[in-house]
Amino acid sequence: MDILSILFYLVASVIILSSIALIVVNNTVHAALLLVLIFFNSAILWLMLQAEFLAIVLVLVYVGAVLVLFLFVIMLLDIQVKKNISKKMYLLFSVFISLIMFIELYMVIFYHDFASIQKEITISELGNTYDIGLSLFTNYIFSFEVTAFILLVAIIAAIAINLNVKQRSLKQNPGKQVLESKESRLKILKDEEL
Amino acid sequence: MITMTHYLVFSLLLFCISIAGIFINRKNILLLLMSIELMLLSVNTNFIVFSHFSNDITGQVFVFFILAVAAAESAIGLAIIVALYRVKNSIEINLINKLKG
């Protein structure tokens, strides 16, 4: 067994064990920290597959931004840790479903000849980041711009959902003024009604 | 020697565990979101494995897009959770019935 195999088995077993711990632990903070561990180990795995750029992006963007966001939300919400009252039936059901999926997909993996699509692995002279950039800015430039737009939409949506505007100062609302009609302000009363 | 099958079985295991996680933690919406992140991670690993072994950079470009969309998705999801907490004072899933669906 060479050093890369040992590293693969170590990293993969850490990821699998901590993901099992993530789904059975009740404490949300512990789950978020386990997710950090899983993402770090996945970054190591991606480095072993020579995807350096994406490994760094995973650590910087995911661990640095998304999981910190998770931790912030957990901190802000003050959730009391409740005992998971999932019935035993649900646990059995979930294990059953995932076992069926595992067996089916395992058969697909083992009876498919993946060796036929494997090619000679060449290490790019220019580097992984250069290759991704070249592909991104030539063939996939439109998708790249759409992604930028999606991120803009996400920013605006996240702010708009949580923005509650309080009126602190007295100011005129021109739209409301224009929409105002005579009937809404003036009411003509007859003599008998007075 | 680590072959393609090793990596594929690994990401398959991760995917099945996170499927089970969605069933087990159906009371806690934050853990549900984390299980979805885990599923996306296993799918991304699959993409990178195929990209590496077929010597094609396109798979990694796709992972880049998936990462961006997943980040947007979890940001909006967490914003919805915060807004929900403000209205309901709790984030339990069985209390989310405002729309009476």
Short mmCIF file of C-alpha atoms in Angstrom, two decimals:
data_model
loop_
_atom_site.label_atom_id
_atom_site.label_comp_id
_atom_site.label_asym_id
_atom_site.label_seq_id
_atom_site.Cartn_x
_atom_site.Cartn_y
_atom_site.Cartn_z
CA MET A 1 0.00 0.00 0.00
CA ASP A 2 1.50 3.29 -1.06
CA ILE A 3 1.17 6.55 0.80
CA LEU A 4 -1.64 7.85 -1.44
CA SER A 5 -3.81 4.82 -0.72
CA ILE A 6 -3.28 5.23 3.03
CA LEU A 7 -4.16 8.93 2.73
CA PHE A 8 -7.29 8.13 0.72
CA TYR A 9 -8.56 5.58 3.21
CA LEU A 10 -7.80 7.87 6.15
CA VAL A 11 -9.54 10.91 4.65
CA ALA A 12 -12.50 8.91 3.33
CA SER A 13 -13.10 7.19 6.66
CA VAL A 14 -12.92 10.53 8.50
CA ILE A 15 -15.52 11.98 6.10
CA ILE A 16 -17.86 8.99 6.33
CA LEU A 17 -17.65 8.73 10.13
CA SER A 18 -18.19 12.44 10.67
CA SER A 19 -21.12 12.52 8.26
CA ILE A 20 -22.74 9.66 10.19
CA ALA A 21 -22.09 11.65 13.38
CA LEU A 22 -23.62 14.73 11.71
CA ILE A 23 -26.92 13.07 10.98
CA VAL A 24 -27.35 11.48 14.41
CA VAL A 25 -26.11 14.33 16.60
CA ASN A 26 -28.84 16.60 17.96
CA ASN A 27 -26.77 19.67 18.70
CA THR A 28 -26.80 22.03 15.73
CA VAL A 29 -23.51 23.70 16.66
CA HIS A 30 -21.74 20.34 16.79
CA ALA A 31 -23.28 19.47 13.43
CA ALA A 32 -21.95 22.70 11.87
CA LEU A 33 -18.46 22.04 13.24
CA LEU A 34 -18.58 18.46 11.90
CA LEU A 35 -19.54 19.92 8.53
CA VAL A 36 -16.39 22.08 8.67
CA LEU A 37 -14.34 18.91 9.27
CA ILE A 38 -16.05 17.16 6.36
CA PHE A 39 -15.39 20.07 3.99
CA PHE A 40 -11.72 20.27 4.97
CA ASN A 41 -11.24 16.56 4.37
CA SER A 42 -13.07 16.79 1.06
CA ALA A 43 -10.69 19.55 0.05
CA ILE A 44 -7.81 17.13 0.73
CA LEU A 45 -9.55 14.51 -1.41
CA TRP A 46 -10.02 17.01 -4.24
CA LEU A 47 -6.34 17.93 -4.00
CA MET A 48 -5.51 14.25 -4.48
CA LEU A 49 -7.58 14.37 -7.68
CA GLN A 50 -5.52 17.36 -8.89
CA ALA A 51 -8.35 19.86 -8.57
CA GLU A 52 -6.32 22.45 -6.69
CA PHE A 53 -8.43 25.46 -7.58
CA LEU A 54 -11.70 23.87 -6.46
CA ALA A 55 -10.11 22.56 -3.25
CA ILE A 56 -9.07 26.10 -2.32
CA VAL A 57 -12.47 27.46 -3.35
CA LEU A 58 -14.13 24.84 -1.15
CA VAL A 59 -12.12 25.94 1.88
CA LEU A 60 -12.35 29.68 1.22
CA VAL A 61 -15.94 29.98 0.01
CA TYR A 62 -17.63 27.11 1.79
CA VAL A 63 -15.84 26.93 5.11
CA GLY A 64 -15.05 30.64 5.12
CA ALA A 65 -18.42 32.01 4.11
CA VAL A 66 -21.30 29.55 3.99
CA LEU A 67 -20.52 27.64 7.18
CA VAL A 68 -19.74 30.85 9.06
CA LEU A 69 -23.18 32.02 7.89
CA PHE A 70 -24.64 28.81 9.30
CA LEU A 71 -22.93 29.41 12.63
CA PHE A 72 -24.13 33.01 12.69
CA VAL A 73 -27.73 31.94 12.12
CA ILE A 74 -27.46 29.28 14.84
CA MET A 75 -26.06 31.92 17.21
CA LEU A 76 -28.75 34.49 16.34
CA LEU A 77 -31.71 32.17 16.63
CA ASP A 78 -31.14 30.81 20.16
CA ILE A 79 -32.63 27.38 19.49
CA GLN A 80 -33.12 25.17 22.49
CA VAL A 81 -31.57 21.75 21.95
CA LYS A 82 -34.51 19.41 21.91
CA LYS A 83 -34.48 15.67 22.10
CA ASN A 84 -35.01 14.24 18.67
CA ILE A 85 -38.40 12.58 18.94
CA SER A 86 -38.14 10.84 15.61
CA LYS A 87 -39.94 7.55 15.83
CA LYS A 88 -38.05 4.34 15.45
CA MET A 89 -40.11 3.58 12.36
CA TYR A 90 -38.66 6.61 10.60
CA LEU A 91 -35.12 5.53 11.45
CA LEU A 92 -35.73 2.06 10.05
CA PHE A 93 -37.41 3.56 7.00
CA SER A 94 -34.49 5.90 6.30
CA VAL A 95 -31.95 3.09 6.67
CA PHE A 96 -34.05 0.92 4.36
CA ILE A 97 -34.32 3.61 1.67
CA SER A 98 -30.64 4.50 1.72
CA LEU A 99 -29.66 0.82 1.74
CA ILE A 100 -31.77 0.19 -1.37
CA MET A 101 -30.20 3.20 -3.09
CA PHE A 102 -26.74 2.07 -2.09
CA ILE A 103 -27.20 -1.47 -3.41
CA GLU A 104 -28.63 -0.27 -6.72
CA LEU A 105 -25.97 2.31 -7.40
CA TYR A 106 -23.24 -0.06 -6.20
CA MET A 107 -24.36 -2.57 -8.82
CA VAL A 108 -24.25 0.17 -11.46
CA ILE A 109 -20.71 1.08 -10.46
CA PHE A 110 -19.50 -2.51 -10.42
CA TYR A 111 -21.09 -3.75 -13.58
CA HIS A 112 -20.14 -0.73 -15.63
CA ASP A 113 -16.80 -0.82 -17.35
CA PHE A 114 -15.34 2.48 -16.24
CA ALA A 115 -11.87 1.47 -17.38
CA SER A 116 -12.94 2.09 -20.97
CA ILE A 117 -13.48 5.82 -20.44
CA GLN A 118 -10.28 6.28 -18.47
CA LYS A 119 -7.59 8.11 -20.32
CA GLU A 120 -3.93 8.67 -19.71
CA ILE A 121 -3.79 11.21 -16.94
CA THR A 122 -1.60 14.08 -17.97
CA ILE A 123 -0.68 16.91 -15.68
CA SER A 124 -1.28 20.24 -17.34
CA GLU A 125 1.81 22.39 -17.77
CA LEU A 126 -0.12 25.59 -17.24
CA GLY A 127 -1.80 24.45 -14.05
CA ASN A 128 -5.29 23.57 -13.02
CA THR A 129 -6.40 27.14 -12.31
CA TYR A 130 -5.26 28.30 -15.73
CA ASP A 131 -7.14 25.48 -17.44
CA ILE A 132 -10.37 26.21 -15.59
CA GLY A 133 -10.04 29.91 -16.33
CA LEU A 134 -9.42 29.24 -20.01
CA SER A 135 -12.49 27.02 -20.26
CA LEU A 136 -14.61 29.39 -18.16
CA PHE A 137 -13.85 32.49 -20.20
CA THR A 138 -14.11 30.93 -23.66
CA ASN A 139 -16.69 28.13 -23.83
CA TYR A 140 -18.68 28.95 -20.72
CA ILE A 141 -18.63 32.75 -20.63
CA PHE A 142 -22.41 33.03 -20.83
CA SER A 143 -22.90 30.55 -17.96
CA PHE A 144 -20.32 32.47 -15.98
CA GLU A 145 -22.25 35.70 -16.36
CA VAL A 146 -25.51 33.98 -15.47
CA THR A 147 -23.79 32.72 -12.30
CA ALA A 148 -22.83 36.28 -11.43
CA PHE A 149 -26.45 37.30 -11.92
CA ILE A 150 -27.64 34.43 -9.67
CA LEU A 151 -25.32 35.63 -6.92
CA LEU A 152 -26.68 39.17 -7.30
CA VAL A 153 -30.23 37.85 -7.02
CA ALA A 154 -29.23 35.91 -3.89
CA ILE A 155 -27.78 39.04 -2.27
CA ILE A 156 -30.86 41.13 -3.03
CA ALA A 157 -33.27 38.37 -1.97
CA ALA A 158 -31.48 37.71 1.32
CA ILE A 159 -31.55 41.41 2.18
CA ALA A 160 -35.12 41.97 0.98
CA ILE A 161 -36.50 39.05 3.01
CA ASN A 162 -35.06 40.34 6.26
CA LEU A 163 -35.41 44.07 5.75
CA ASN A 164 -38.14 45.58 7.87
CA VAL A 165 -38.30 49.25 7.08
CA LYS A 166 -39.32 51.39 9.99
CA GLN A 167 -40.32 54.96 9.32
CA ARG A 168 -38.23 57.10 11.57
CA SER A 169 -38.78 60.53 10.03
CA LEU A 170 -41.77 62.41 8.71
CA LYS A 171 -41.48 62.72 5.00
CA GLN A 172 -43.77 63.02 2.03
CA ASN A 173 -44.49 60.04 -0.15
CA PRO A 174 -45.03 61.46 -3.65
CA GLY A 175 -46.59 58.26 -4.97
CA LYS A 176 -49.21 58.28 -2.26
CA GLN A 177 -49.87 61.98 -2.82
CA VAL A 178 -50.53 61.47 -6.52
CA LEU A 179 -52.85 58.53 -5.90
CA GLU A 180 -54.92 60.48 -3.39
CA SER A 181 -58.34 61.48 -4.72
CA LYS A 182 -60.90 64.03 -3.67
CA GLU A 183 -63.27 61.37 -2.35
CA SER A 184 -60.77 59.93 0.08
CA ARG A 185 -60.23 63.29 1.76
CA LEU A 186 -63.54 65.11 1.52
CA LYS A 187 -66.84 63.83 2.74
CA ILE A 188 -69.98 65.85 2.14
CA LEU A 189 -72.48 65.46 4.93
CA LYS A 190 -76.12 66.40 4.69
CA ASP A 191 -77.76 68.57 7.33
CA GLU A 192 -79.73 65.67 8.87
CA GLU A 193 -76.63 63.65 9.55
CA LEU A 194 -75.01 66.34 11.58
CA MET B 1 -3.55 1.87 -6.07
CA ILE B 2 -6.71 3.96 -5.79
CA THR B 3 -8.93 3.54 -8.83
CA MET B 4 -12.01 5.38 -10.01
CA THR B 5 -14.29 2.82 -8.36
CA HIS B 6 -12.93 3.64 -4.90
CA TYR B 7 -13.84 7.28 -5.29
CA LEU B 8 -17.25 6.47 -6.75
CA VAL B 9 -18.14 4.12 -3.90
CA PHE B 10 -16.99 6.76 -1.42
CA SER B 11 -19.22 9.46 -2.88
CA LEU B 12 -22.10 6.97 -3.15
CA LEU B 13 -21.76 6.23 0.58
CA LEU B 14 -21.75 9.95 1.38
CA PHE B 15 -24.88 10.47 -0.71
CA CYS B 16 -26.76 7.61 0.95
CA ILE B 17 -25.81 8.82 4.42
CA SER B 18 -27.13 12.29 3.67
CA ILE B 19 -30.38 10.82 2.26
CA ALA B 20 -30.79 9.00 5.59
CA GLY B 21 -29.98 12.30 7.34
CA ILE B 22 -32.90 14.02 5.64
CA PHE B 23 -35.27 11.35 6.93
CA ILE B 24 -33.87 11.29 10.46
CA ASN B 25 -33.63 15.04 11.02
CA ARG B 26 -36.92 16.04 9.51
CA LYS B 27 -37.70 18.07 12.65
CA ASN B 28 -34.70 20.38 12.45
CA ILE B 29 -34.58 22.60 9.39
CA LEU B 30 -30.94 23.61 9.92
CA LEU B 31 -29.81 19.99 9.91
CA LEU B 32 -31.88 19.44 6.77
CA LEU B 33 -29.97 22.24 5.03
CA MET B 34 -26.69 20.70 6.19
CA SER B 35 -27.72 17.33 4.75
CA ILE B 36 -28.43 19.02 1.44
CA GLU B 37 -24.95 20.58 1.52
CA LEU B 38 -23.53 17.10 2.12
CA MET B 39 -25.40 15.70 -0.89
CA LEU B 40 -24.07 18.51 -3.07
CA LEU B 41 -20.58 17.75 -1.83
CA SER B 42 -20.83 14.10 -2.84
CA VAL B 43 -22.16 15.06 -6.28
CA ASN B 44 -19.29 17.51 -6.70
CA THR B 45 -16.81 14.81 -5.72
CA ASN B 46 -18.31 12.58 -8.40
CA PHE B 47 -17.91 15.33 -11.00
CA ILE B 48 -14.27 15.85 -10.06
CA VAL B 49 -13.54 12.12 -10.14
CA PHE B 50 -14.89 11.78 -13.67
CA SER B 51 -13.13 14.98 -14.71
CA HIS B 52 -9.82 13.67 -13.37
CA PHE B 53 -9.99 10.18 -14.80
CA SER B 54 -11.27 11.17 -18.24
CA ASN B 55 -8.78 14.04 -18.41
CA ASP B 56 -11.41 16.65 -19.19
CA ILE B 57 -11.57 20.02 -17.42
CA THR B 58 -15.30 20.54 -18.12
CA GLY B 59 -16.36 18.62 -15.02
CA GLN B 60 -14.42 20.99 -12.81
CA VAL B 61 -15.98 24.02 -14.50
CA PHE B 62 -19.37 22.49 -13.73
CA VAL B 63 -18.39 22.03 -10.07
CA PHE B 64 -17.52 25.73 -9.98
CA PHE B 65 -21.05 26.62 -11.10
CA ILE B 66 -22.61 24.17 -8.64
CA LEU B 67 -20.63 25.73 -5.79
CA ALA B 68 -21.83 29.22 -6.71
CA VAL B 69 -25.48 28.16 -6.98
CA ALA B 70 -25.28 26.15 -3.73
CA ALA B 71 -23.86 29.16 -1.89
CA ALA B 72 -26.73 31.32 -3.18
CA GLU B 73 -29.24 28.66 -2.21
CA SER B 74 -28.02 28.28 1.34
CA ALA B 75 -27.81 32.06 1.82
CA ILE B 76 -31.47 32.47 0.79
CA GLY B 77 -32.48 29.43 2.84
CA LEU B 78 -30.89 30.84 5.97
CA ALA B 79 -32.50 34.24 5.31
CA ILE B 80 -35.90 32.53 5.11
CA ILE B 81 -35.19 30.71 8.39
CA VAL B 82 -34.35 34.00 10.12
CA ALA B 83 -37.51 35.65 8.75
CA LEU B 84 -39.55 32.62 9.86
CA TYR B 85 -38.09 32.77 13.35
CA ARG B 86 -39.12 36.41 13.61
CA VAL B 87 -42.72 35.53 12.77
CA LYS B 88 -43.14 32.22 14.62
CA ASN B 89 -40.48 32.44 17.35
CA SER B 90 -39.41 28.90 16.50
CA ILE B 91 -38.08 27.03 13.49
CA GLU B 92 -39.77 23.69 14.00
CA ILE B 93 -40.93 22.25 10.72
CA ASN B 94 -44.27 20.96 11.96
CA LEU B 95 -45.21 24.50 12.99
CA ILE B 96 -44.63 25.84 9.47
CA ASN B 97 -48.20 25.81 8.19
CA LYS B 98 -48.85 29.45 7.47
CA LEU B 99 -49.93 28.82 3.89
CA LYS B 100 -52.27 25.98 4.95
CA GLY B 101 -51.01 23.73 2.19
#
